[in-house]
mmCIF file of C-alpha atoms in Angstrom:
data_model
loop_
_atom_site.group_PDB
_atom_site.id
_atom_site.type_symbol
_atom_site.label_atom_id
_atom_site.label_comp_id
_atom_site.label_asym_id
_atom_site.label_seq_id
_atom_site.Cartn_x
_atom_site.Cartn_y
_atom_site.Cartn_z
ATOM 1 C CA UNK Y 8 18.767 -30.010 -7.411
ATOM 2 C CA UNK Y 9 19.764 -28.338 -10.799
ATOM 3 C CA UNK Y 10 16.470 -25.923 -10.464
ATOM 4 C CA UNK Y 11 17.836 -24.828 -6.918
ATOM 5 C CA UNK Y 12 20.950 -24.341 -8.253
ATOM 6 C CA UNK Y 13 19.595 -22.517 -11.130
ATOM 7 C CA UNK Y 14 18.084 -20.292 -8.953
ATOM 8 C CA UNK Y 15 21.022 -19.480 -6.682
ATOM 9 C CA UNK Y 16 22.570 -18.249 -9.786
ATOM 10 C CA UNK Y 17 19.859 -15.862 -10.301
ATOM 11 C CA UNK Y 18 19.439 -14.318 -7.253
ATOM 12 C CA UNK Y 19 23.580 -13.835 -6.921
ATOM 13 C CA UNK Y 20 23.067 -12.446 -10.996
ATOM 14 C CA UNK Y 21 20.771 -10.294 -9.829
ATOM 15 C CA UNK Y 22 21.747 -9.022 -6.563
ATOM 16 C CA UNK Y 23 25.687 -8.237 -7.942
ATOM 17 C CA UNK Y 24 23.447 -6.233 -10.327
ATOM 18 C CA UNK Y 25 22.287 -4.343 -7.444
ATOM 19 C CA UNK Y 26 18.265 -5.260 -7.291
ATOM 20 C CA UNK Y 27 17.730 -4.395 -3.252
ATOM 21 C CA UNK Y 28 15.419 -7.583 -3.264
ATOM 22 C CA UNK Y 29 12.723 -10.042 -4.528
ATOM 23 C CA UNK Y 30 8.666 -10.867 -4.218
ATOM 24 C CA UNK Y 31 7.836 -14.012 -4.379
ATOM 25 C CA UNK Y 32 5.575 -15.312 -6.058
ATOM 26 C CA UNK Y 33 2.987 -17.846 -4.822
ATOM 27 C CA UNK Y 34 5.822 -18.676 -2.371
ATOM 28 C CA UNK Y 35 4.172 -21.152 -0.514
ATOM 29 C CA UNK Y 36 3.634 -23.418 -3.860
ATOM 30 C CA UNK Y 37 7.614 -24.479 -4.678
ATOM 31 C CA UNK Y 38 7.981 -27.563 -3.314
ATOM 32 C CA UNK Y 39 5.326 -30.885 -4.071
ATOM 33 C CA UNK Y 40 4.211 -34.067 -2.087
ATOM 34 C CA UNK Y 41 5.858 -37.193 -3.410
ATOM 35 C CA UNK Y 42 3.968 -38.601 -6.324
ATOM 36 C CA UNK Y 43 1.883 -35.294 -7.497
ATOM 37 C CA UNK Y 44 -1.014 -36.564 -5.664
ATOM 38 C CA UNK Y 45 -4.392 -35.144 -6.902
ATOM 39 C CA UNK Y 46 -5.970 -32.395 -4.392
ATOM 40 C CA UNK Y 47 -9.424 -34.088 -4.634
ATOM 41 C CA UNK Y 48 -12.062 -32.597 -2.218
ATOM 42 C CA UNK Y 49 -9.381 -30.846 -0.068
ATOM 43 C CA UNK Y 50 -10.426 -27.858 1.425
ATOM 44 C CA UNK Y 51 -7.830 -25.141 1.939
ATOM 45 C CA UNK Y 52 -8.299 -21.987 2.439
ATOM 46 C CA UNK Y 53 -7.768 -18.913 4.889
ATOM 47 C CA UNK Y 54 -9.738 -19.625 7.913
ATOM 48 C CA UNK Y 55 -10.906 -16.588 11.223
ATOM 49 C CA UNK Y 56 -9.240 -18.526 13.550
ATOM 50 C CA UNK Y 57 -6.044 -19.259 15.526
ATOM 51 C CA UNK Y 58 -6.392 -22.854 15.825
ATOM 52 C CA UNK Y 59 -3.257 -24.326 14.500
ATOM 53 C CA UNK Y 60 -4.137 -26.263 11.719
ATOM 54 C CA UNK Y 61 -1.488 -27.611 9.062
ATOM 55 C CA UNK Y 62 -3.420 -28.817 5.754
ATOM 56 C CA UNK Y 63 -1.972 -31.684 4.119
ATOM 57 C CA UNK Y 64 -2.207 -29.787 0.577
ATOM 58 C CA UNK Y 65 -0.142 -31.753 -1.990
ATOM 59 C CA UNK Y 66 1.157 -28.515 -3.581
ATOM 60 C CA UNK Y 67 0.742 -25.505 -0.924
ATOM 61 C CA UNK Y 68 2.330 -24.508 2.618
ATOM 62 C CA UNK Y 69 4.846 -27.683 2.169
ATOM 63 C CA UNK Y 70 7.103 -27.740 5.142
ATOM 64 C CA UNK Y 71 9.879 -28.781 2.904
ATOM 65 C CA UNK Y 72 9.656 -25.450 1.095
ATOM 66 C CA UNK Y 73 11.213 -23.447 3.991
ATOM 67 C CA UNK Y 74 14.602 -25.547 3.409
ATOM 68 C CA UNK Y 75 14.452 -23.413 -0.187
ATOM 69 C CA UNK Y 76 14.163 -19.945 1.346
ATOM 70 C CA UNK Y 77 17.114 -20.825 4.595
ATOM 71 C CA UNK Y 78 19.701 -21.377 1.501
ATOM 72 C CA UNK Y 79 17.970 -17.784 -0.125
ATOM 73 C CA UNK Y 80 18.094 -16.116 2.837
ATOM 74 C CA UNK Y 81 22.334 -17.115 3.219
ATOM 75 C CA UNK Y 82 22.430 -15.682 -0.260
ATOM 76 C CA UNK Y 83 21.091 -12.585 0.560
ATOM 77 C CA UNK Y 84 22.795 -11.561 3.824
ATOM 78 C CA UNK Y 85 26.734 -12.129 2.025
ATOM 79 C CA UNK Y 86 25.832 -8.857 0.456
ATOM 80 C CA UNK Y 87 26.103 -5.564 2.052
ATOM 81 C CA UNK Y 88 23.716 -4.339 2.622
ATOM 82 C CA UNK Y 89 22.125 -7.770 2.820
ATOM 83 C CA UNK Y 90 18.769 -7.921 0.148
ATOM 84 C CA UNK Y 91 15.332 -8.730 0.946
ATOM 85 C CA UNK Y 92 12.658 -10.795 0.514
ATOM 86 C CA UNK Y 93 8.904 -10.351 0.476
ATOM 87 C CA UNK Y 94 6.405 -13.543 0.384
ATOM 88 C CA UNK Y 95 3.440 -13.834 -1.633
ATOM 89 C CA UNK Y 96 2.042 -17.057 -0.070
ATOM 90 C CA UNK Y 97 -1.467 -17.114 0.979
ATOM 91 C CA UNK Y 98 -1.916 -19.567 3.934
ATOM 92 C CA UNK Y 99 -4.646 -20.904 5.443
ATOM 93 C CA UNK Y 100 -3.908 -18.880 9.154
ATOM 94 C CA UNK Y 101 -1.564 -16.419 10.340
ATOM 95 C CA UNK Y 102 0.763 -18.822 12.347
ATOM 96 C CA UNK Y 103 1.372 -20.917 8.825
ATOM 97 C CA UNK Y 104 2.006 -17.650 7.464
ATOM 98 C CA UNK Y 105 4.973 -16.562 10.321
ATOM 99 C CA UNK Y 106 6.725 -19.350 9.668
ATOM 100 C CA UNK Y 107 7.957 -17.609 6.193
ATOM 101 C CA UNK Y 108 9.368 -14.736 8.214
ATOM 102 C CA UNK Y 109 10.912 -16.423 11.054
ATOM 103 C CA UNK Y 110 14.559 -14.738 11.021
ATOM 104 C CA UNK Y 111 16.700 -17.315 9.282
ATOM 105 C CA UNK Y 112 14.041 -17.270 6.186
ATOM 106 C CA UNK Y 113 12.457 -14.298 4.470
ATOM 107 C CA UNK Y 114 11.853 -10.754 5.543
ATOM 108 C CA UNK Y 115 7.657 -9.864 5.376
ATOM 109 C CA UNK Y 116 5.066 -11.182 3.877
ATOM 110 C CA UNK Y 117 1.755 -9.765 2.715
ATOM 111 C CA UNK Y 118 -0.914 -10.058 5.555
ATOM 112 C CA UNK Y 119 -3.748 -11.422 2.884
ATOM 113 C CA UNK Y 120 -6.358 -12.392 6.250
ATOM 114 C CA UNK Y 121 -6.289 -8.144 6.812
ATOM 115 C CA UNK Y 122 -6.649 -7.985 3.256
ATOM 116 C CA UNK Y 123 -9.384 -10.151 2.628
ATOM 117 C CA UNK Y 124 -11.251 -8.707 6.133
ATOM 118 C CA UNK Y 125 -14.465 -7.123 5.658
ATOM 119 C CA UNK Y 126 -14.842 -3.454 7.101
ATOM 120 C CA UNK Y 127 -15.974 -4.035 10.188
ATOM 121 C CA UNK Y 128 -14.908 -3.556 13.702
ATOM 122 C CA UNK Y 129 -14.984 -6.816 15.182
ATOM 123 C CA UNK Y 130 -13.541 -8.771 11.863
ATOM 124 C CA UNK Y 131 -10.722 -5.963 11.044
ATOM 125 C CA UNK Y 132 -9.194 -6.324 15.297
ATOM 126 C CA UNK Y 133 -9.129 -9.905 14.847
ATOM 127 C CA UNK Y 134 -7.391 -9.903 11.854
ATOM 128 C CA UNK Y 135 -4.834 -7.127 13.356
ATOM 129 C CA UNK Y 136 -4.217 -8.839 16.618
ATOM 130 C CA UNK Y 137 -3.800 -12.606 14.433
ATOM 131 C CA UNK Y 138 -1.016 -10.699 12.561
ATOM 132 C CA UNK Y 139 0.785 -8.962 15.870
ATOM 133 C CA UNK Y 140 0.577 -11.878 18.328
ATOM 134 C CA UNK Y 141 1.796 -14.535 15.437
ATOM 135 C CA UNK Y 142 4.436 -12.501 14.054
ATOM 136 C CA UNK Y 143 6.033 -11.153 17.470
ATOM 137 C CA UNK Y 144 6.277 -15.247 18.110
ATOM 138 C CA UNK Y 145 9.075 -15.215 15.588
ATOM 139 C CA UNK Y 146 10.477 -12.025 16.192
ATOM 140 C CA UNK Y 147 9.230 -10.382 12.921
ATOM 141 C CA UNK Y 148 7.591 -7.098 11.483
ATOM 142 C CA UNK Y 149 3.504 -7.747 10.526
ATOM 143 C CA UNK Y 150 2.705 -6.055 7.526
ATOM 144 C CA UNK Y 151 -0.569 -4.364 6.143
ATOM 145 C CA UNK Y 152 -2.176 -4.580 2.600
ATOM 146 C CA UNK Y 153 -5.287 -3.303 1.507
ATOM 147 C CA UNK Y 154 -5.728 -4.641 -2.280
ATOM 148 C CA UNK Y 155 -3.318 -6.128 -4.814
ATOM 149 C CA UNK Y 156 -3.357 -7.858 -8.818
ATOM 150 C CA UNK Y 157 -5.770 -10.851 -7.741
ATOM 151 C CA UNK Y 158 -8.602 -9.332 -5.979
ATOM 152 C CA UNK Y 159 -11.152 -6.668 -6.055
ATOM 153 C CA UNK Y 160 -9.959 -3.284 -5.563
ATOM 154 C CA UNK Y 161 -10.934 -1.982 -1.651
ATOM 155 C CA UNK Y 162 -12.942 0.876 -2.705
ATOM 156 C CA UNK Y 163 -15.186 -1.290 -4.999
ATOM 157 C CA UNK Y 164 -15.037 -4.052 -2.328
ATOM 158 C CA UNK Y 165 -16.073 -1.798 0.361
ATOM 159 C CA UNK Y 166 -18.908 -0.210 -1.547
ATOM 160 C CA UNK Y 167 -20.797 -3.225 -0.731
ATOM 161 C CA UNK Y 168 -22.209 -4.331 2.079
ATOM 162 C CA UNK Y 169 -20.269 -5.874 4.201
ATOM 163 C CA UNK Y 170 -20.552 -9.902 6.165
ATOM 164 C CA UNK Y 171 -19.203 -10.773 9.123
ATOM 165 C CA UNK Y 172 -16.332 -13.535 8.646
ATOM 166 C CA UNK Y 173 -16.825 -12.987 4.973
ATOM 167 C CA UNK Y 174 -14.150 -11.165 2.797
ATOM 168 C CA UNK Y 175 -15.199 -9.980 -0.494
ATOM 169 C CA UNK Y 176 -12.452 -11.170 -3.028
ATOM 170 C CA UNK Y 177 -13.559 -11.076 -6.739
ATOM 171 C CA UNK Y 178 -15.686 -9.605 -8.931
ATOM 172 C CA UNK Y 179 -17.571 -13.014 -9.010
ATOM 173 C CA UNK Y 180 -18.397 -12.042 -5.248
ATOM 174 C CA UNK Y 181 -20.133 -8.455 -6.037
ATOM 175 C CA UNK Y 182 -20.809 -7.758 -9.639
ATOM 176 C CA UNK Y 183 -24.609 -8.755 -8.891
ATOM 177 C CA UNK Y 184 -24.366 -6.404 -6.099
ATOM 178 C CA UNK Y 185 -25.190 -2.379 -6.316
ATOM 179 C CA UNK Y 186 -22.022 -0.733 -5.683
ATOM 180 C CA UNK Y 187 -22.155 2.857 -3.433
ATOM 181 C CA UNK Y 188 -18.772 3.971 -4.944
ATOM 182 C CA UNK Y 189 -19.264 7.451 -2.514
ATOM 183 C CA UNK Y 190 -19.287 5.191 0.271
ATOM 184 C CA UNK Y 191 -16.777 2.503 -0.629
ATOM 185 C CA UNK Y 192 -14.840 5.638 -1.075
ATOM 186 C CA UNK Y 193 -15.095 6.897 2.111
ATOM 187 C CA UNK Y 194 -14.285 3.555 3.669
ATOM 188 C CA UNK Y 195 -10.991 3.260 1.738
ATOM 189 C CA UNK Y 196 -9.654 7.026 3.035
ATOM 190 C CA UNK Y 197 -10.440 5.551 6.860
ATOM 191 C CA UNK Y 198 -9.018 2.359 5.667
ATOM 192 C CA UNK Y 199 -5.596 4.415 4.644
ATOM 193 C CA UNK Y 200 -5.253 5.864 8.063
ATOM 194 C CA UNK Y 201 -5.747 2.479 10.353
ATOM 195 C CA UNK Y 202 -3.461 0.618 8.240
ATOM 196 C CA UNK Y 203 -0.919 3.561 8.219
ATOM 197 C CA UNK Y 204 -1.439 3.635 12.059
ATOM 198 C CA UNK Y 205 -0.546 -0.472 12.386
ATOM 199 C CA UNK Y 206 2.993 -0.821 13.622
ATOM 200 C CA UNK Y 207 5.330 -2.925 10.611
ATOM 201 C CA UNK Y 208 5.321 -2.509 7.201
ATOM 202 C CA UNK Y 209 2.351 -1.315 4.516
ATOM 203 C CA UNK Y 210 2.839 -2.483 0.837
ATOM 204 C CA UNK Y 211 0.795 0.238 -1.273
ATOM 205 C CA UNK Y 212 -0.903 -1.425 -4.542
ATOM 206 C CA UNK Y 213 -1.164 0.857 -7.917
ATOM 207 C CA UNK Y 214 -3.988 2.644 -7.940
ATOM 208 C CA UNK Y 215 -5.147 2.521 -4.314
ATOM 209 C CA UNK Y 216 -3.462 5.727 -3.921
ATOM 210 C CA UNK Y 217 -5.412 6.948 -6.641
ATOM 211 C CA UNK Y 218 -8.734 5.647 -5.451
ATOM 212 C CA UNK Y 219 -9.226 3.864 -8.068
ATOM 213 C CA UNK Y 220 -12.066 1.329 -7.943
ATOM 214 C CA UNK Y 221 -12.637 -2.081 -10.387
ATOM 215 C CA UNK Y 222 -13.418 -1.874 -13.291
ATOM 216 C CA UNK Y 223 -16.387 -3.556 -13.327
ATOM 217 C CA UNK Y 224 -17.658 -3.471 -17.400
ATOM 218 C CA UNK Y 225 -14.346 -4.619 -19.368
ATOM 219 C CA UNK Y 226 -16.319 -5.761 -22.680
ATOM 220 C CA UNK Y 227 -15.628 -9.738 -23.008
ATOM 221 C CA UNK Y 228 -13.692 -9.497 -26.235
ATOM 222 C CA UNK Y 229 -11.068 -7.477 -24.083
ATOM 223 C CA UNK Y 230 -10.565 -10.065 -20.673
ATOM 224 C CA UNK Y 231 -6.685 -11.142 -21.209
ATOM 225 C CA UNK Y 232 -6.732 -13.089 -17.098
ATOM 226 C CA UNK Y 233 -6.208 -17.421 -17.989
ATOM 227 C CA UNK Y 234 -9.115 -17.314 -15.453
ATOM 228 C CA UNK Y 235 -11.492 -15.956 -17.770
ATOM 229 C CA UNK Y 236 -10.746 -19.324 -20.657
ATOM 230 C CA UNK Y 237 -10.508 -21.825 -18.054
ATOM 231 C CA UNK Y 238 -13.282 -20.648 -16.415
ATOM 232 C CA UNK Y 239 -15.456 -21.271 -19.613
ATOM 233 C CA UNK Y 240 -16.284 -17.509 -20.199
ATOM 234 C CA UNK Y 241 -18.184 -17.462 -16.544
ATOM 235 C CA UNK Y 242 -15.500 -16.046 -14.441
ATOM 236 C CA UNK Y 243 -14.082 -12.680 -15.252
ATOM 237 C CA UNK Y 244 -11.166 -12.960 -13.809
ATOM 238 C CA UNK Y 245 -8.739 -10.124 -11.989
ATOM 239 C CA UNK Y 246 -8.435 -7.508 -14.685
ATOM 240 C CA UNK Y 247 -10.354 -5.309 -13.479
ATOM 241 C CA UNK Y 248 -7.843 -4.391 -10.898
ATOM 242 C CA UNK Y 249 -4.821 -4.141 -13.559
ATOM 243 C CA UNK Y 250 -6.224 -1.758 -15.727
ATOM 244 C CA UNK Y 251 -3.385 0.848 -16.622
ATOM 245 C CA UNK Y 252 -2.714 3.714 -14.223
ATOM 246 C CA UNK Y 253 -4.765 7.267 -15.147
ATOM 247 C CA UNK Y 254 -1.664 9.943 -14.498
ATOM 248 C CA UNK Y 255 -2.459 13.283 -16.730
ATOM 249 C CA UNK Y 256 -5.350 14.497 -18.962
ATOM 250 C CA UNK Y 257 -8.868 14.132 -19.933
ATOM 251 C CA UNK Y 258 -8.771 11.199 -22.162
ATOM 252 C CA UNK Y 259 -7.777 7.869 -22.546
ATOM 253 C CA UNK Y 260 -4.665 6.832 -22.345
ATOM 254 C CA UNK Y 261 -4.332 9.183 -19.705
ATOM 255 C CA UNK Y 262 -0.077 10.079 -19.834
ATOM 256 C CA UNK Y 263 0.157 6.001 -19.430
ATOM 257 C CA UNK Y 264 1.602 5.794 -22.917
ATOM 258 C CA UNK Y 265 3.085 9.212 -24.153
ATOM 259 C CA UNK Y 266 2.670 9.033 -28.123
ATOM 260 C CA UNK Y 267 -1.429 8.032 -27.733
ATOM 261 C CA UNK Y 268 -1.064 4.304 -27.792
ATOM 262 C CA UNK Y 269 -4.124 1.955 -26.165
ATOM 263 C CA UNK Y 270 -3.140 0.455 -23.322
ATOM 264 C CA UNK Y 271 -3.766 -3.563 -23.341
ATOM 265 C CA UNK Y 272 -6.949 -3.049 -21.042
ATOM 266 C CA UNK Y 273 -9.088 -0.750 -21.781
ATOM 267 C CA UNK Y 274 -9.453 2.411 -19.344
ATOM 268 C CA UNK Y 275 -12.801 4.107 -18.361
ATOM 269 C CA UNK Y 276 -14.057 7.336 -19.987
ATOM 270 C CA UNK Y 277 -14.622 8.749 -16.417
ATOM 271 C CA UNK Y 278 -11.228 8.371 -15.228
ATOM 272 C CA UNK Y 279 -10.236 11.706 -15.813
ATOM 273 C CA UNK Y 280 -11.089 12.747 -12.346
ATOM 274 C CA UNK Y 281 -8.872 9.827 -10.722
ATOM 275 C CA UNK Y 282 -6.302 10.615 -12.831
ATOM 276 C CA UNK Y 283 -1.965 12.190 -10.315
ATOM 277 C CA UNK Y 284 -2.000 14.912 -12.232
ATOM 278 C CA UNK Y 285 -6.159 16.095 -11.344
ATOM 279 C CA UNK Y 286 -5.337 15.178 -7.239
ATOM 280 C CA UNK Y 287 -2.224 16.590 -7.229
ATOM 281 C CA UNK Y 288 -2.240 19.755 -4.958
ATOM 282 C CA UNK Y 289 -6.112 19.076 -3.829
ATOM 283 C CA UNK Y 290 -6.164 18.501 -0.049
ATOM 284 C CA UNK Y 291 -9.914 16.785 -0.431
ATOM 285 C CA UNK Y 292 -8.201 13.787 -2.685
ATOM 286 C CA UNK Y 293 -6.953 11.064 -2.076
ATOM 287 C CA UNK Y 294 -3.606 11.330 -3.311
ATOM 288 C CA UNK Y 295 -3.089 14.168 -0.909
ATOM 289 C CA UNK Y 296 -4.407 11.968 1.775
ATOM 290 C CA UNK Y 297 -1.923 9.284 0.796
ATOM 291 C CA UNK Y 298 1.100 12.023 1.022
ATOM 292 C CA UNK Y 299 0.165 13.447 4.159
ATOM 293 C CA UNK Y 300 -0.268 10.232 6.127
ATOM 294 C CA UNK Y 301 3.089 8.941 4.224
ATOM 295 C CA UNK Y 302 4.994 11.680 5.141
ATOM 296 C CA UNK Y 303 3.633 11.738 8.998
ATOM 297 C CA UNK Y 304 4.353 7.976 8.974
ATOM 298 C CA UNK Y 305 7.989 8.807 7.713
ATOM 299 C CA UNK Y 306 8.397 11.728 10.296
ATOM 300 C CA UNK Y 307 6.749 10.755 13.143
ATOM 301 C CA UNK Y 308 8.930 8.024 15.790
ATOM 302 C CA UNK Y 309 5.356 6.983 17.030
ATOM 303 C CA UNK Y 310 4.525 5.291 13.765
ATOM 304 C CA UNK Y 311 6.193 2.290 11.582
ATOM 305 C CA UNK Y 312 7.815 -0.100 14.301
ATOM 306 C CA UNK Y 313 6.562 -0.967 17.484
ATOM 307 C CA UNK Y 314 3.944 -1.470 19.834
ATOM 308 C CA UNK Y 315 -0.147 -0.931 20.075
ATOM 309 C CA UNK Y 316 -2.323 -0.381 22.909
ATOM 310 C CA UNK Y 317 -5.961 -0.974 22.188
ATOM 311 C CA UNK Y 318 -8.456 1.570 23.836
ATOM 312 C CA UNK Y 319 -11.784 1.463 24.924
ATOM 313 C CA UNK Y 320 -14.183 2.442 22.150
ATOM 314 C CA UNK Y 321 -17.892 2.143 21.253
ATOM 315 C CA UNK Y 322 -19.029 -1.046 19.831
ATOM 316 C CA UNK Y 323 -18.587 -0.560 16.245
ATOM 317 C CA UNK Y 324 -15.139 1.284 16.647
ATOM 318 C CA UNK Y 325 -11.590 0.955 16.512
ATOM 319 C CA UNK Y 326 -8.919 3.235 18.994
ATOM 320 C CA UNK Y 327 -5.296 2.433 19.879
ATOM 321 C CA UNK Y 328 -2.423 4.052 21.221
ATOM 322 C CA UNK Y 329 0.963 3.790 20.120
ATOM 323 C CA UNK Y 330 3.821 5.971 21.954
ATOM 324 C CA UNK Y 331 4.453 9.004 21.952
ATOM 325 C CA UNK Y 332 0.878 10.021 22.572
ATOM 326 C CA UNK Y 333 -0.110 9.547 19.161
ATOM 327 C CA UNK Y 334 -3.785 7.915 18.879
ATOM 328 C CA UNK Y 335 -5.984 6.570 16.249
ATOM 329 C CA UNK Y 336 -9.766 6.464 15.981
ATOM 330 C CA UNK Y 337 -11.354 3.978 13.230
ATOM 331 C CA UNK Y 338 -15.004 4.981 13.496
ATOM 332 C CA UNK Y 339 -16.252 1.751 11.423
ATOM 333 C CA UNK Y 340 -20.171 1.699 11.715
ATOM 334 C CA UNK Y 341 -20.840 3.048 15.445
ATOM 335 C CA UNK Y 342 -22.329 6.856 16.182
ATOM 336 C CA UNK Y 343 -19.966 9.580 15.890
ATOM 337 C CA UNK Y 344 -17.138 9.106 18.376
ATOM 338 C CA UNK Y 345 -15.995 11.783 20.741
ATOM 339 C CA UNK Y 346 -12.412 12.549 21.052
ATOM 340 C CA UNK Y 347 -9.949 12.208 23.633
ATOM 341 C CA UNK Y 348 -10.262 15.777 26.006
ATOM 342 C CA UNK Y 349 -7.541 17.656 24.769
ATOM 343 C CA UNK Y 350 -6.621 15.500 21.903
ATOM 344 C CA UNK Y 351 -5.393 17.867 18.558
ATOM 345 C CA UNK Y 352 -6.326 16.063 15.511
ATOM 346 C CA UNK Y 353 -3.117 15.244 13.104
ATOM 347 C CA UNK Y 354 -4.792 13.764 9.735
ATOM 348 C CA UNK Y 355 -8.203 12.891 9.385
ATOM 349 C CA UNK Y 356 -9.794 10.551 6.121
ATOM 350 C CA UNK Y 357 -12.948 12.963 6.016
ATOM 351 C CA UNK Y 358 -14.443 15.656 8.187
ATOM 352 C CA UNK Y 359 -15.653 15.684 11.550
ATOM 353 C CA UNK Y 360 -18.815 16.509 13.139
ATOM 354 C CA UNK Y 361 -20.228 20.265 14.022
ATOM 355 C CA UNK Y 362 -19.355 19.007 17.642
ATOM 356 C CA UNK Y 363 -15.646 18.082 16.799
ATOM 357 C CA UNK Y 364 -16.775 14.228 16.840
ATOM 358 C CA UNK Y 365 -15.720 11.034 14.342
ATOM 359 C CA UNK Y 366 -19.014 9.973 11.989
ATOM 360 C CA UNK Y 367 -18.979 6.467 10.883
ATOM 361 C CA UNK Y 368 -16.534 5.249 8.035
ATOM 362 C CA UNK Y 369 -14.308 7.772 9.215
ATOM 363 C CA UNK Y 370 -10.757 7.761 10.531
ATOM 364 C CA UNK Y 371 -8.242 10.318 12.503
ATOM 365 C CA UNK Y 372 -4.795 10.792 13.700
ATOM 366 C CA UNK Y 373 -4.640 12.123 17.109
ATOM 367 C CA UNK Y 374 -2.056 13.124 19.579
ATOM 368 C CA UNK Y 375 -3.511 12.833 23.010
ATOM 369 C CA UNK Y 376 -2.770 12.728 26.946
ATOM 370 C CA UNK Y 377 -4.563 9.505 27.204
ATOM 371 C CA UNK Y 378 -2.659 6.505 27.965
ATOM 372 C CA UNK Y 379 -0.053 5.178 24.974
ATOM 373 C CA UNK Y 380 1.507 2.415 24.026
ATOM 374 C CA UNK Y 381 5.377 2.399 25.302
#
């Protein structure tokens, strides 16, 4: 009882202060089983189904932990206007993970079966229909996320080939694997554009607007992550993905620290091309890319909330409709994909064909006369 207290007094402290909200960290982990049992051979993990399973984990996804966030949640609507809350809890399926967002609790929480999917067709609907039909159950927003602080960054991720039912997480899962940064590339622009498309909320990670991809040769003397020592020196651990931001010039550290100093992680000699200042203004980057679909997204009343109308499409594709006449076509891995008759393309992640159609690992914004989402 005094730590709940304890925190009530910080989030009041904090929101009279004026913060418009809170992440949570590993939310689902705040509340243990009676005793501190050990987890043994437990398996828990996110699973490709919908089957409702509850794991009896004696430290994670608790159902005592949601009588922490109904008392946060009275907190934050007594102020005006009433603060937020996003989740960090990774769950092992997406109705476990609605129950955080049901609407006396918290507000979103980051969708980490979509980002854990692998890019393909088949694996990336499932994930996006899991998140729609589980959070309209409780009357709450799904929301999209393509890479954050404790996995591989999606263009390094996607540069790999890619495994049914098999998401790609850390750089124990790829560093023995050639990585086709051109292509992983390309897969992250069309990645952009679907999960800009989604209706609900997108949380951005630092970097991914850059392109940035891991950073895959941090010299051992260097690795700071509590994975890498309790790992025994065999798992490298998440900083690859947390290496300081490039923003201006040719040389390390890039604008991140004004006067010159290092930055704690060391940041690549070839990041002078990735680096706000070098994209800004270039319509090929992905920066610009980034801008443009934000700024459509923030202007156009077919995008952000609402509904989605799935469309026939090759095998090997994504296309949905959401109102407004406003399509999207995710060419994943099929042959180039024609568009609608009459469609006029809005944003696309890389260009078309000589006959106007969508090549593989390739995305576009359309608006269209064919049937939309209401």
């Amino acid at each position: 009882p005094d730590v709940e207290a304890d925190f009530e007094r910080t989030l009041r402290f904090w929101f009279d202060m004026g913060v418009d909200g809170f992440r949570i960290d590993v939310a689902h982990s705040m509340v243990k089983a009676e005793g501190l049992p050990d987890v043994g051979s437990l398996v828990y993990d996110l699973v490709d189904n919908m089957e409702d399973i509850a794991v009896d984990h004696p430290h994670w996804d608790r159902d005592e932990v949601h009588d922490i966030f109904r008392v946060w949640r009275k907190i934050a609507d007594t102020y005006d206007p009433p603060r937020v809350f996003v989740a960090e809890a990774w769950v092992p399926h997406p109705e476990r993970l609605a129950r955080y967002v049901r609407s006396d609790e918290l507000h979103t929480a980051f969708n980490f079966e979509y980002l854990v999917s692998p890019w393909l067709a088949g694996d990336l609907r499932q994930a996006i229909d899991n998140a729609i039909s589980s959070h309209e159950a409780v009357g709450a927003p799904p929301t999209w996320v393509l890479s954050n602080h404790d996995v591989i960054r999606h263009v390094s991720k996607y540069a790999r080939p890619q495994t049914p039912g098999r998401g790609l997480r850390s750089l124990l899962d790829v560093r023995d694997v050639p990585a086709d940064l051109e292509l992983g590339t390309r897969r992250a622009r069309a990645a952009a554009l679907l999960m800009l498309a989604l209706p609900g909320g997108v949380y951005v990670y630092q970097g991914e607007e850059l392109g940035l991809p891991e950073v895959e040769d941090l010299p051992r003397d260097v690795l700071q992550d509590p994975t890498w020592r309790r790992s025994g020196h065999t798992d490298p651990g998440r900083d690859g993905c947390r290496v300081p931001l490039p923003w201006s010039g040719d040389t390390a550290p890039y604008g991140f620290s004004p006067d010159g100093t290092p930055t704690w992680l060391p940041q690549p000699d070839e990041w002078a091309r990735y680096t706000a200042a070098a994209q800004l203004g270039d319509p090929t980057s992905m920066l610009e890319l980034y801008r443009s679909a934000l700024a459509e997204r923030r202007s156009n009343p077919a995008l952000g909330d609402g509904t989605l109308e799935w469309l026939d499409s090759p095998a090997g594709s994504l296309t949905f409709a959401r109102s407004d006449g406003f399509v999207c076509i995710v060419n994943v891995s099929a042959e180039p994909v024609a568009l609608p008759e009459g469609a006029q393309v809005i944003l696309a992640s890389g260009p078309l064909t000589d006959d106007a159609r969508v090549p593989a690992d390739t995305a576009v914004w359309l608006r269209s006369r064919c049937a939309s989402a209401g």
